[in-house]
Amino acid sequence: MDPTPLSDIMAWEAMQMSVYLPLTCISMIAACITIFTAFDTKDIRRSAVQYSTYSVFCCDFVWAFLRCVLYILGMIEGVLPTANKGDRNVTNLDEPIIAYQAILTAAGDLFIVAGAIWIVLSAYEMQRVVTHTITRLEDRERHTVLFYNIVVYAPLSVLLLLFALGPVSKKDEDLTSSCLRASLYLVVWALFLAVMYLPFAMYKIYCVRQNRSGFFDHTLEHIYRRVRVLLIVYSVTTIPTSIVSLGSEVAQLTRNNSNFLGPHTSTFFFATNCLFYLTGLFNAVSIG
């Protein structure tokens, strides 16, 4: 028998939501302010660097907004949405609010993945500015932006549509839970790959700096600083929650027990989630 009383569990979940909601609101507002103040609408369509960085904040805004709505629904019900708990086991899909929570969770996950992809593309484009002596023509930049949009959003839109029209609409709770866990894995690996690419981009830019030693290049120094800050911020906010989430899932699958950090697993999970939910704010601060 579970030694933890149900009332204590519900109180803990209510406390989590009361913290998660304002944190996601802060990230959403910070991302929104950055979108409208840090970018020129004329530049973002004709510069792949600007557009990629702009898209990072757009994705930050959308996933933070979706999480806000998710936790508002959770507070209405009085329980943490099962779709976004550690094990992501969904029950009672016959209730519309549970189905909405599942779709909101998956949509938020996919926009986190999209944000990670845009981080990589932003770093690549900044790296390209430094390592290529010939810049793209404006028309070519516009085509690159269009290509990036298709590559990033088309597959993720298809996945979300299949999820909503498949297991959720058919009220298949086992398959819905499996899809939500797969969505979590996708988030974790997308974040890890983004963090792994950023040091590579830094190294390539560093090599160019070494080759140009003795000559101060303002653009080069600015880009090097931007990628370095991106790496630090992204690593601090994403790696802890990725490790805890993945470790919990692996423990659940191998030992049928998600408490891989002992009795304090839920506390670690909560703390790393809080840090991650401030990603939008930290990204906004990092852009200066």
Coordinates of C-alpha atoms in Angstrom, one line a residue:
M1 CA 0.0 0.0 0.0
D2 CA 1.2 3.5 -0.9
P3 CA 2.4 5.1 2.4
T4 CA 1.7 8.6 1.1
P5 CA -1.8 9.7 1.8
L6 CA -3.9 10.8 -1.2
S7 CA -4.5 14.2 0.4
D8 CA -0.7 14.8 0.5
I9 CA -0.3 13.8 -3.1
M10 CA -3.1 16.2 -4.2
A11 CA -1.6 19.0 -2.1
W12 CA 1.8 18.4 -3.7
E13 CA 0.3 18.4 -7.2
A14 CA -1.6 21.6 -6.5
M15 CA 1.6 23.3 -5.2
Q16 CA 3.4 22.2 -8.4
M17 CA 0.7 23.7 -10.6
S18 CA 0.6 26.9 -8.6
V19 CA 4.4 27.3 -9.3
Y20 CA 4.4 26.0 -12.9
L21 CA 1.7 28.4 -14.0
P22 CA 3.4 31.7 -13.2
L23 CA 6.7 30.4 -14.4
T24 CA 5.3 29.5 -17.8
C25 CA 3.5 32.9 -17.9
I26 CA 6.8 34.7 -17.2
S27 CA 8.5 32.8 -20.1
M28 CA 5.6 33.4 -22.4
I29 CA 5.6 37.2 -21.7
A30 CA 9.4 37.4 -21.9
A31 CA 9.4 35.6 -25.3
C32 CA 6.5 37.8 -26.5
I33 CA 8.3 41.0 -25.6
T34 CA 11.5 39.8 -27.3
I35 CA 9.6 39.0 -30.5
F36 CA 8.1 42.5 -30.8
T37 CA 11.1 44.5 -29.6
A38 CA 14.3 42.7 -30.6
F39 CA 13.5 42.0 -34.3
D40 CA 12.8 44.1 -37.3
T41 CA 10.0 42.5 -39.4
K42 CA 11.8 43.6 -42.6
D43 CA 15.0 41.8 -41.6
I44 CA 13.6 38.5 -40.4
R45 CA 12.3 37.5 -43.8
R46 CA 15.5 38.3 -45.7
S47 CA 18.0 37.0 -43.2
A48 CA 18.1 33.3 -42.2
V49 CA 20.2 34.2 -39.1
Q50 CA 17.6 36.7 -37.9
Y51 CA 14.6 34.4 -38.8
S52 CA 16.1 31.3 -37.1
T53 CA 16.7 33.3 -33.9
Y54 CA 13.3 34.9 -34.1
S55 CA 11.7 31.5 -34.5
V56 CA 13.3 30.3 -31.3
F57 CA 11.4 32.9 -29.4
C58 CA 8.2 32.2 -31.3
C59 CA 8.4 28.5 -30.3
D60 CA 9.2 29.5 -26.7
F61 CA 6.1 31.7 -26.7
V62 CA 3.9 28.9 -28.1
W63 CA 5.0 26.1 -25.9
A64 CA 4.9 28.3 -22.8
F65 CA 1.3 29.4 -23.8
L66 CA 0.3 25.8 -24.3
R67 CA 1.7 24.8 -20.9
C68 CA -0.1 27.7 -19.3
V69 CA -3.4 26.5 -20.7
L70 CA -2.6 22.9 -19.6
Y71 CA -2.0 24.0 -16.0
I72 CA -5.1 26.2 -16.0
L73 CA -7.1 23.2 -17.0
G74 CA -5.3 21.2 -14.3
M75 CA -6.2 23.8 -11.6
I76 CA -9.8 23.7 -12.7
E77 CA -9.8 20.0 -12.1
G78 CA -7.7 20.3 -9.0
V79 CA -5.1 17.7 -10.1
L80 CA -1.9 17.8 -12.1
P81 CA -2.7 16.8 -15.7
T82 CA -1.9 13.1 -16.1
A83 CA -0.7 13.7 -19.6
N84 CA 2.2 15.7 -18.2
K85 CA 3.1 13.7 -15.1
G86 CA 6.3 11.7 -14.9
D87 CA 4.9 8.4 -16.2
R88 CA 2.4 10.1 -18.6
N89 CA -0.2 7.4 -18.1
V90 CA -3.5 8.9 -19.4
T91 CA -6.8 7.6 -18.1
N92 CA -10.5 8.6 -18.7
L93 CA -10.1 9.8 -22.3
D94 CA -13.9 9.8 -22.4
E95 CA -13.7 13.1 -20.5
P96 CA -13.1 15.9 -23.1
I97 CA -10.8 17.8 -20.7
I98 CA -8.5 14.8 -20.4
A99 CA -8.3 14.6 -24.2
Y100 CA -7.6 18.3 -24.5
Q101 CA -4.8 17.9 -21.9
A102 CA -3.2 15.1 -23.9
I103 CA -3.3 17.2 -27.1
L104 CA -2.0 20.3 -25.4
T105 CA 0.9 18.2 -23.8
A106 CA 1.9 16.8 -27.2
A107 CA 1.6 20.1 -29.0
G108 CA 3.8 21.8 -26.3
D109 CA 6.3 19.0 -26.6
L110 CA 6.5 19.4 -30.4
F111 CA 7.0 23.1 -30.1
I112 CA 9.9 22.5 -27.6
V113 CA 11.4 20.2 -30.3
A114 CA 10.8 22.9 -32.9
G115 CA 12.6 25.4 -30.7
A116 CA 15.6 23.0 -30.3
I117 CA 15.8 22.7 -34.1
W118 CA 15.7 26.4 -34.5
I119 CA 18.5 26.8 -32.0
V120 CA 20.6 24.5 -34.1
L121 CA 19.7 26.3 -37.3
S122 CA 20.4 29.7 -35.7
A123 CA 23.9 28.5 -34.5
Y124 CA 24.5 27.0 -38.0
E125 CA 23.6 30.2 -39.7
M126 CA 25.8 32.3 -37.4
Q127 CA 28.6 29.8 -38.0
R128 CA 28.0 30.1 -41.7
V129 CA 28.3 33.9 -41.6
V130 CA 31.7 33.6 -40.1
T131 CA 33.1 30.7 -42.1
H132 CA 31.7 31.6 -45.6
T133 CA 33.2 34.6 -47.4
I134 CA 30.4 34.8 -49.9
T135 CA 26.9 35.6 -48.4
R136 CA 23.7 34.5 -49.9
L137 CA 21.7 36.8 -52.2
E138 CA 18.4 38.1 -50.6
D139 CA 16.2 35.8 -52.8
R140 CA 18.3 32.9 -51.7
E141 CA 17.9 33.9 -48.1
R142 CA 14.1 34.0 -48.5
H143 CA 14.2 30.5 -50.1
T144 CA 16.3 29.2 -47.2
V145 CA 13.8 30.6 -44.7
L146 CA 10.9 28.9 -46.5
F147 CA 12.8 25.6 -46.7
Y148 CA 13.6 25.8 -43.0
N149 CA 9.9 26.4 -42.2
I150 CA 8.8 23.4 -44.2
V151 CA 11.5 21.1 -42.7
V152 CA 10.7 22.1 -39.1
Y153 CA 6.9 22.5 -39.0
A154 CA 5.6 20.1 -41.6
P155 CA 6.7 16.8 -39.9
L156 CA 5.7 18.0 -36.5
S157 CA 2.3 19.1 -37.7
V158 CA 1.7 15.7 -39.2
L159 CA 2.7 14.0 -36.0
L160 CA 0.3 16.2 -33.9
L161 CA -2.5 15.6 -36.4
L162 CA -2.0 11.8 -36.4
F163 CA -1.9 11.9 -32.6
A164 CA -5.2 13.8 -32.3
L165 CA -7.1 11.9 -35.0
G166 CA -5.6 8.5 -34.0
P167 CA -5.3 7.4 -30.4
V168 CA -6.9 10.4 -28.7
S169 CA -10.0 10.4 -30.9
K170 CA -10.3 6.6 -30.7
K171 CA -9.9 6.9 -26.9
D172 CA -7.1 4.4 -26.8
E173 CA -5.6 5.1 -23.5
D174 CA -2.6 2.7 -23.7
L175 CA -1.6 4.0 -27.2
T176 CA -2.1 7.6 -26.1
S177 CA 0.1 7.1 -23.1
S178 CA 2.8 5.4 -25.3
C179 CA 2.6 8.3 -27.8
L180 CA 3.0 10.9 -25.0
R181 CA 6.1 9.0 -23.6
A182 CA 7.5 8.9 -27.2
S183 CA 6.9 12.6 -27.4
L184 CA 8.9 13.1 -24.2
Y185 CA 11.8 11.0 -25.6
L186 CA 11.7 13.2 -28.7
V187 CA 11.9 16.3 -26.6
V188 CA 14.9 14.9 -24.6
W189 CA 16.9 13.9 -27.6
A190 CA 16.1 17.1 -29.5
L191 CA 17.4 19.1 -26.5
F192 CA 20.5 16.9 -26.2
L193 CA 21.3 17.2 -29.9
A194 CA 20.9 20.9 -29.8
V195 CA 23.3 21.2 -26.8
M196 CA 25.8 18.9 -28.6
Y197 CA 25.8 21.0 -31.8
L198 CA 26.4 24.3 -30.1
P199 CA 30.0 23.4 -28.9
F200 CA 30.7 22.3 -32.5
A201 CA 29.6 25.6 -33.8
M202 CA 31.7 27.4 -31.2
Y203 CA 34.7 25.4 -32.2
K204 CA 34.3 26.2 -35.9
I205 CA 34.0 29.9 -35.0
Y206 CA 36.9 29.7 -32.6
C207 CA 39.1 28.3 -35.4
V208 CA 38.2 31.3 -37.6
R209 CA 39.1 33.6 -34.7
Q210 CA 42.5 31.9 -34.4
N211 CA 43.1 32.3 -38.1
R212 CA 42.3 36.0 -37.9
S213 CA 44.3 36.6 -34.7
G214 CA 45.6 40.2 -34.6
F215 CA 42.5 41.5 -36.5
F216 CA 39.5 42.6 -34.5
D217 CA 36.3 41.6 -36.3
H218 CA 33.2 43.0 -34.6
T219 CA 30.8 40.7 -36.3
L220 CA 32.9 37.6 -35.5
E221 CA 33.2 38.6 -31.8
H222 CA 29.5 39.3 -31.6
I223 CA 28.6 35.9 -33.1
Y224 CA 31.1 34.0 -31.0
R225 CA 29.6 35.6 -27.8
R226 CA 26.1 34.9 -29.0
V227 CA 26.7 31.2 -29.6
R228 CA 28.6 30.9 -26.3
V229 CA 25.7 32.5 -24.4
L230 CA 23.2 30.2 -26.2
L231 CA 25.3 27.2 -25.2
I232 CA 25.4 28.2 -21.5
V233 CA 21.8 29.2 -21.2
Y234 CA 20.5 26.2 -23.1
S235 CA 22.7 23.8 -21.2
V236 CA 21.7 25.1 -17.8
T237 CA 17.9 25.1 -18.5
T238 CA 17.6 21.9 -20.6
I239 CA 20.1 19.3 -19.5
P240 CA 18.9 18.9 -15.9
T241 CA 15.3 18.3 -16.8
S242 CA 16.3 16.0 -19.7
I243 CA 18.4 13.8 -17.4
V244 CA 15.8 13.5 -14.7
S245 CA 12.9 12.9 -17.2
L246 CA 14.9 10.3 -19.2
G247 CA 16.2 8.6 -16.0
S248 CA 12.7 8.4 -14.6
E249 CA 11.4 6.8 -17.8
V250 CA 14.2 4.3 -18.0
A251 CA 13.7 3.3 -14.4
Q252 CA 10.0 2.9 -15.0
L253 CA 10.6 0.6 -17.9
T254 CA 13.4 -1.5 -16.3
R255 CA 12.4 -1.6 -12.7
N256 CA 8.8 -0.6 -12.8
N257 CA 9.6 2.2 -10.5
S258 CA 10.2 5.8 -11.6
N259 CA 11.8 6.9 -8.4
F260 CA 15.4 6.4 -9.7
L261 CA 16.7 9.1 -7.4
G262 CA 15.1 7.6 -4.3
P263 CA 12.3 9.3 -2.3
H264 CA 13.4 12.8 -3.5
T265 CA 12.8 12.0 -7.2
S266 CA 9.6 14.1 -7.4
T267 CA 11.4 17.0 -5.8
F268 CA 14.2 16.8 -8.4
F269 CA 11.7 16.5 -11.1
F270 CA 9.8 19.6 -9.9
A271 CA 13.0 21.7 -9.5
T272 CA 14.3 20.8 -13.0
N273 CA 10.9 21.5 -14.5
C274 CA 10.9 24.9 -12.8
L275 CA 14.3 25.7 -14.3
F276 CA 13.2 24.6 -17.7
Y277 CA 10.0 26.5 -17.7
L278 CA 12.1 29.7 -17.3
T279 CA 13.8 29.0 -20.7
G280 CA 11.9 31.7 -22.4
L281 CA 13.0 34.3 -19.9
F282 CA 16.6 33.2 -19.9
N283 CA 16.7 33.2 -23.7
A284 CA 15.2 36.7 -23.7
V285 CA 17.9 37.9 -21.3
S286 CA 20.6 36.2 -23.3
I287 CA 19.7 38.1 -26.5
G288 CA 20.4 41.4 -24.6

